[in-house]
Short mmCIF file of N, CA, C and O in Angstrom, two decimals:
data_model
loop_
_atom_site.label_atom_id
_atom_site.label_comp_id
_atom_site.label_asym_id
_atom_site.label_seq_id
_atom_site.Cartn_x
_atom_site.Cartn_y
_atom_site.Cartn_z
N MET A 23 -18.81 -16.80 0.46
CA MET A 23 -18.83 -15.77 1.50
C MET A 23 -20.25 -15.25 1.66
O MET A 23 -20.95 -15.08 0.68
N ASP A 24 -20.62 -14.98 2.87
CA ASP A 24 -21.93 -14.36 3.07
C ASP A 24 -21.86 -12.89 2.70
O ASP A 24 -20.80 -12.31 2.45
N LYS A 25 -23.03 -12.26 2.65
CA LYS A 25 -23.11 -10.88 2.21
C LYS A 25 -22.36 -9.90 3.12
O LYS A 25 -21.73 -8.95 2.65
N PHE A 26 -22.40 -10.18 4.41
CA PHE A 26 -21.72 -9.29 5.38
C PHE A 26 -20.19 -9.32 5.18
O PHE A 26 -19.54 -8.27 5.16
N THR A 27 -19.66 -10.48 5.01
CA THR A 27 -18.20 -10.64 4.81
C THR A 27 -17.79 -9.99 3.51
O THR A 27 -16.74 -9.32 3.41
N MET A 28 -18.58 -10.19 2.47
CA MET A 28 -18.26 -9.58 1.16
C MET A 28 -18.32 -8.03 1.27
O MET A 28 -17.46 -7.37 0.73
N ALA A 29 -19.31 -7.55 1.97
CA ALA A 29 -19.42 -6.07 2.11
C ALA A 29 -18.22 -5.54 2.90
O ALA A 29 -17.69 -4.51 2.55
N LEU A 30 -17.81 -6.25 3.94
CA LEU A 30 -16.63 -5.79 4.69
C LEU A 30 -15.36 -5.86 3.86
O LEU A 30 -14.51 -5.00 3.95
N ALA A 31 -15.25 -6.90 3.03
CA ALA A 31 -14.07 -7.02 2.14
C ALA A 31 -14.00 -5.88 1.14
O ALA A 31 -12.96 -5.29 0.90
N ILE A 32 -15.16 -5.53 0.59
CA ILE A 32 -15.23 -4.43 -0.38
C ILE A 32 -14.94 -3.09 0.33
O ILE A 32 -14.16 -2.26 -0.20
N LEU A 33 -15.47 -2.92 1.53
CA LEU A 33 -15.20 -1.70 2.30
C LEU A 33 -13.70 -1.59 2.65
O LEU A 33 -13.10 -0.53 2.50
N ALA A 34 -13.12 -2.71 3.06
CA ALA A 34 -11.70 -2.70 3.39
C ALA A 34 -10.85 -2.38 2.17
O ALA A 34 -9.88 -1.60 2.23
N PHE A 35 -11.20 -2.94 1.03
CA PHE A 35 -10.48 -2.64 -0.21
C PHE A 35 -10.57 -1.18 -0.58
O PHE A 35 -9.59 -0.54 -0.99
N MET A 36 -11.77 -0.59 -0.42
CA MET A 36 -11.96 0.83 -0.73
C MET A 36 -11.11 1.71 0.19
O MET A 36 -10.52 2.70 -0.24
N ILE A 37 -11.06 1.34 1.47
CA ILE A 37 -10.27 2.13 2.43
C ILE A 37 -8.76 2.04 2.10
O ILE A 37 -8.04 3.04 2.08
N VAL A 38 -8.31 0.81 1.77
CA VAL A 38 -6.92 0.63 1.43
C VAL A 38 -6.56 1.39 0.12
O VAL A 38 -5.54 2.03 0.03
N ALA A 39 -7.45 1.29 -0.85
CA ALA A 39 -7.18 1.99 -2.11
C ALA A 39 -7.16 3.50 -1.92
O ALA A 39 -6.28 4.19 -2.46
N GLY A 40 -8.09 4.03 -1.10
CA GLY A 40 -8.11 5.45 -0.83
C GLY A 40 -6.87 5.90 -0.08
O GLY A 40 -6.29 6.95 -0.40
N GLY A 41 -6.44 5.10 0.88
CA GLY A 41 -5.22 5.42 1.62
C GLY A 41 -3.99 5.38 0.73
O GLY A 41 -3.07 6.22 0.87
N LEU A 42 -3.92 4.43 -0.17
CA LEU A 42 -2.79 4.36 -1.09
C LEU A 42 -2.76 5.57 -2.00
O LEU A 42 -1.69 6.15 -2.23
N LEU A 43 -3.90 5.92 -2.56
CA LEU A 43 -3.93 7.10 -3.43
C LEU A 43 -3.54 8.36 -2.66
O LEU A 43 -2.80 9.22 -3.19
N TYR A 44 -4.01 8.47 -1.44
CA TYR A 44 -3.66 9.65 -0.63
C TYR A 44 -2.14 9.65 -0.33
O TYR A 44 -1.51 10.71 -0.40
N THR A 45 -1.60 8.51 0.02
CA THR A 45 -0.16 8.41 0.27
C THR A 45 0.65 8.83 -0.96
O THR A 45 1.65 9.54 -0.87
N LEU A 46 0.23 8.32 -2.12
CA LEU A 46 0.95 8.68 -3.35
C LEU A 46 0.86 10.17 -3.63
O LEU A 46 1.83 10.79 -4.07
N SER A 47 -0.31 10.76 -3.41
CA SER A 47 -0.45 12.19 -3.71
C SER A 47 0.38 13.03 -2.75
O SER A 47 0.97 14.03 -3.14
N VAL A 48 0.42 12.65 -1.46
CA VAL A 48 1.27 13.37 -0.51
C VAL A 48 2.72 13.20 -0.85
O VAL A 48 3.49 14.15 -0.77
N GLY A 49 3.12 12.00 -1.28
CA GLY A 49 4.51 11.76 -1.68
C GLY A 49 4.91 12.62 -2.84
O GLY A 49 6.03 13.16 -2.86
N ARG A 50 4.03 12.78 -3.81
CA ARG A 50 4.32 13.64 -4.96
C ARG A 50 4.42 15.08 -4.55
O ARG A 50 5.29 15.83 -5.04
N LEU A 51 3.55 15.51 -3.64
CA LEU A 51 3.58 16.90 -3.18
C LEU A 51 4.87 17.20 -2.43
O LEU A 51 5.50 18.26 -2.67
N VAL A 52 5.25 16.31 -1.57
CA VAL A 52 6.51 16.51 -0.81
C VAL A 52 7.71 16.46 -1.76
O VAL A 52 8.66 17.21 -1.63
N GLY A 53 7.65 15.56 -2.72
CA GLY A 53 8.76 15.46 -3.70
C GLY A 53 8.89 16.67 -4.58
O GLY A 53 9.98 17.00 -5.06
N ALA A 54 7.78 17.36 -4.81
CA ALA A 54 7.79 18.53 -5.69
C ALA A 54 8.39 19.74 -4.99
O ALA A 54 8.86 20.66 -5.64
N ARG A 55 8.34 19.75 -3.68
CA ARG A 55 8.89 20.92 -2.96
C ARG A 55 10.38 20.85 -2.96
O ARG A 55 11.02 19.85 -2.73
N LYS A 56 10.97 21.98 -3.21
CA LYS A 56 12.42 22.10 -3.22
C LYS A 56 12.82 22.88 -1.97
O LYS A 56 12.39 24.03 -1.80
N SER A 57 13.56 22.29 -1.11
CA SER A 57 13.95 22.96 0.12
C SER A 57 15.47 23.19 0.12
O SER A 57 16.22 22.35 -0.34
N GLU A 58 15.88 24.30 0.66
CA GLU A 58 17.30 24.61 0.69
C GLU A 58 18.03 23.94 1.86
O GLU A 58 19.22 23.83 1.85
N ILE A 59 17.28 23.49 2.86
CA ILE A 59 17.91 22.93 4.03
C ILE A 59 17.98 21.40 3.95
O ILE A 59 18.47 20.75 4.86
N ASP A 60 17.53 20.79 2.86
CA ASP A 60 17.58 19.34 2.70
C ASP A 60 19.03 18.91 2.43
O ASP A 60 19.78 19.59 1.74
N THR A 61 19.38 17.77 2.95
CA THR A 61 20.69 17.20 2.70
C THR A 61 20.65 16.39 1.43
O THR A 61 19.57 15.95 0.99
N PRO A 62 21.77 16.11 0.78
CA PRO A 62 21.77 15.29 -0.41
C PRO A 62 21.32 13.87 -0.10
O PRO A 62 21.54 13.33 0.97
N ILE A 63 20.61 13.29 -1.04
CA ILE A 63 20.08 11.95 -0.90
C ILE A 63 21.15 10.94 -1.36
O ILE A 63 21.84 11.14 -2.32
N ASN A 64 21.24 9.85 -0.60
CA ASN A 64 22.17 8.77 -0.91
C ASN A 64 21.93 8.27 -2.34
O ASN A 64 20.80 8.18 -2.82
N GLU A 65 23.02 7.90 -3.03
CA GLU A 65 22.91 7.39 -4.42
C GLU A 65 22.08 6.14 -4.56
O GLU A 65 21.35 5.97 -5.48
N LYS A 66 22.18 5.22 -3.55
CA LYS A 66 21.39 4.01 -3.59
C LYS A 66 19.90 4.29 -3.54
O LYS A 66 19.10 3.66 -4.20
N ILE A 67 19.54 5.26 -2.71
CA ILE A 67 18.14 5.65 -2.57
C ILE A 67 17.67 6.37 -3.84
O ILE A 67 16.54 6.19 -4.29
N GLN A 68 18.52 7.12 -4.47
CA GLN A 68 18.16 7.83 -5.71
C GLN A 68 17.89 6.81 -6.82
O GLN A 68 17.00 7.02 -7.65
N LYS A 69 18.64 5.74 -6.84
CA LYS A 69 18.44 4.71 -7.90
C LYS A 69 17.17 3.92 -7.69
O LYS A 69 16.54 3.54 -8.64
N HIS A 70 16.78 3.65 -6.44
CA HIS A 70 15.60 2.86 -6.12
C HIS A 70 14.75 3.54 -5.05
O HIS A 70 14.70 3.09 -3.91
N PRO A 71 14.07 4.64 -5.40
CA PRO A 71 13.38 5.43 -4.37
C PRO A 71 12.20 4.66 -3.75
O PRO A 71 11.87 4.85 -2.60
N TYR A 72 11.54 3.80 -4.52
CA TYR A 72 10.36 3.10 -3.98
C TYR A 72 10.77 1.88 -3.15
O TYR A 72 10.13 1.56 -2.15
N LEU A 73 11.84 1.20 -3.53
CA LEU A 73 12.28 0.02 -2.81
C LEU A 73 12.94 0.39 -1.51
O LEU A 73 12.98 -0.40 -0.55
N ARG A 74 13.43 1.59 -1.35
CA ARG A 74 14.09 2.05 -0.11
C ARG A 74 13.14 2.84 0.80
O ARG A 74 13.54 3.33 1.82
N ASN A 75 11.89 3.00 0.39
CA ASN A 75 10.93 3.79 1.17
C ASN A 75 10.08 2.87 2.03
O ASN A 75 9.34 2.05 1.54
N PRO A 76 10.18 2.95 3.38
CA PRO A 76 9.44 2.05 4.24
C PRO A 76 7.94 2.17 4.15
O PRO A 76 7.22 1.23 4.38
N VAL A 77 7.44 3.37 3.80
CA VAL A 77 6.01 3.54 3.69
C VAL A 77 5.45 2.75 2.53
O VAL A 77 4.47 2.00 2.65
N PHE A 78 6.09 2.80 1.37
CA PHE A 78 5.67 2.05 0.22
C PHE A 78 5.83 0.54 0.47
O PHE A 78 5.00 -0.24 0.02
N LEU A 79 6.92 0.14 1.10
CA LEU A 79 7.11 -1.27 1.39
C LEU A 79 6.01 -1.77 2.33
O LEU A 79 5.49 -2.90 2.15
N THR A 80 5.59 -0.99 3.29
CA THR A 80 4.52 -1.37 4.19
C THR A 80 3.22 -1.55 3.41
O THR A 80 2.47 -2.51 3.62
N TRP A 81 2.91 -0.65 2.50
CA TRP A 81 1.72 -0.78 1.66
C TRP A 81 1.78 -2.04 0.81
O TRP A 81 0.79 -2.76 0.70
N ILE A 82 2.91 -2.30 0.24
CA ILE A 82 3.05 -3.48 -0.63
C ILE A 82 2.82 -4.75 0.18
O ILE A 82 2.08 -5.66 -0.22
N PHE A 83 3.47 -4.86 1.33
CA PHE A 83 3.29 -6.05 2.18
C PHE A 83 1.85 -6.19 2.70
O PHE A 83 1.29 -7.24 2.68
N PHE A 84 1.27 -5.08 3.09
CA PHE A 84 -0.13 -5.11 3.56
C PHE A 84 -1.06 -5.55 2.46
O PHE A 84 -1.95 -6.40 2.72
N LEU A 85 -0.93 -5.01 1.28
CA LEU A 85 -1.82 -5.39 0.20
C LEU A 85 -1.61 -6.85 -0.17
O LEU A 85 -2.56 -7.56 -0.53
N GLY A 86 -0.40 -7.32 -0.15
CA GLY A 86 -0.13 -8.74 -0.44
C GLY A 86 -0.77 -9.66 0.60
O GLY A 86 -1.42 -10.62 0.23
N PHE A 87 -0.64 -9.33 1.88
CA PHE A 87 -1.27 -10.12 2.91
C PHE A 87 -2.78 -10.06 2.82
O PHE A 87 -3.47 -11.05 3.04
N LEU A 88 -3.30 -8.87 2.52
CA LEU A 88 -4.76 -8.73 2.37
C LEU A 88 -5.27 -9.57 1.23
O LEU A 88 -6.30 -10.27 1.39
N LEU A 89 -4.59 -9.56 0.11
CA LEU A 89 -5.00 -10.36 -1.03
C LEU A 89 -4.93 -11.86 -0.70
O LEU A 89 -5.86 -12.62 -1.02
N LEU A 90 -3.87 -12.29 -0.03
CA LEU A 90 -3.79 -13.69 0.38
C LEU A 90 -4.89 -14.09 1.34
O LEU A 90 -5.47 -15.17 1.22
N PHE A 91 -5.24 -13.20 2.26
CA PHE A 91 -6.31 -13.47 3.22
C PHE A 91 -7.66 -13.59 2.50
O PHE A 91 -8.45 -14.46 2.79
N ILE A 92 -7.93 -12.69 1.56
CA ILE A 92 -9.19 -12.76 0.81
C ILE A 92 -9.25 -14.05 -0.01
O ILE A 92 -10.29 -14.67 -0.08
N ILE A 93 -8.15 -14.39 -0.64
CA ILE A 93 -8.14 -15.65 -1.43
C ILE A 93 -8.35 -16.83 -0.48
O ILE A 93 -9.12 -17.75 -0.83
N TYR A 94 -7.69 -16.82 0.67
CA TYR A 94 -7.90 -17.90 1.62
C TYR A 94 -9.35 -18.02 2.07
O TYR A 94 -9.91 -19.12 2.09
N LEU A 95 -9.99 -16.88 2.38
CA LEU A 95 -11.40 -16.92 2.77
C LEU A 95 -12.27 -17.41 1.65
O LEU A 95 -13.24 -18.11 1.88
N ALA A 96 -11.95 -16.99 0.41
CA ALA A 96 -12.78 -17.40 -0.73
C ALA A 96 -12.74 -18.92 -0.96
O ALA A 96 -13.75 -19.48 -1.29
N PHE A 97 -11.58 -19.54 -0.71
CA PHE A 97 -11.48 -20.97 -0.95
C PHE A 97 -11.87 -21.84 0.24
O PHE A 97 -12.13 -23.01 0.11
N THR A 98 -11.87 -21.27 1.43
CA THR A 98 -12.24 -22.06 2.61
C THR A 98 -13.72 -21.98 2.94
O THR A 98 -14.25 -22.85 3.63
N ARG A 99 -14.40 -20.98 2.46
CA ARG A 99 -15.85 -20.88 2.71
C ARG A 99 -16.61 -21.73 1.68
O ARG A 99 -16.25 -21.77 0.52
N SER A 100 -17.67 -22.35 2.13
CA SER A 100 -18.51 -23.11 1.19
C SER A 100 -19.58 -22.18 0.65
O SER A 100 -20.18 -21.38 1.35
N TRP A 101 -19.80 -22.34 -0.61
CA TRP A 101 -20.79 -21.48 -1.27
C TRP A 101 -22.14 -22.13 -1.08
O TRP A 101 -23.14 -21.96 -1.36
#
């Protein structure tokens, strides 16, 4: 990879990592709040809170595709 592509890959990784950390911190903050008007959570969601959360699933799929794309670029580019 040339220097520009490597710099963009590193920048993209830093943005994704920062966004993931921010999402986790907001999730913990919201989870810590106890509200009286909240409805009870379904038992299936209580057993698997991360697998039933579309935000976390989106992050997991995005990071997987990003990793596959970086690996693809690394093996298709000639050094």
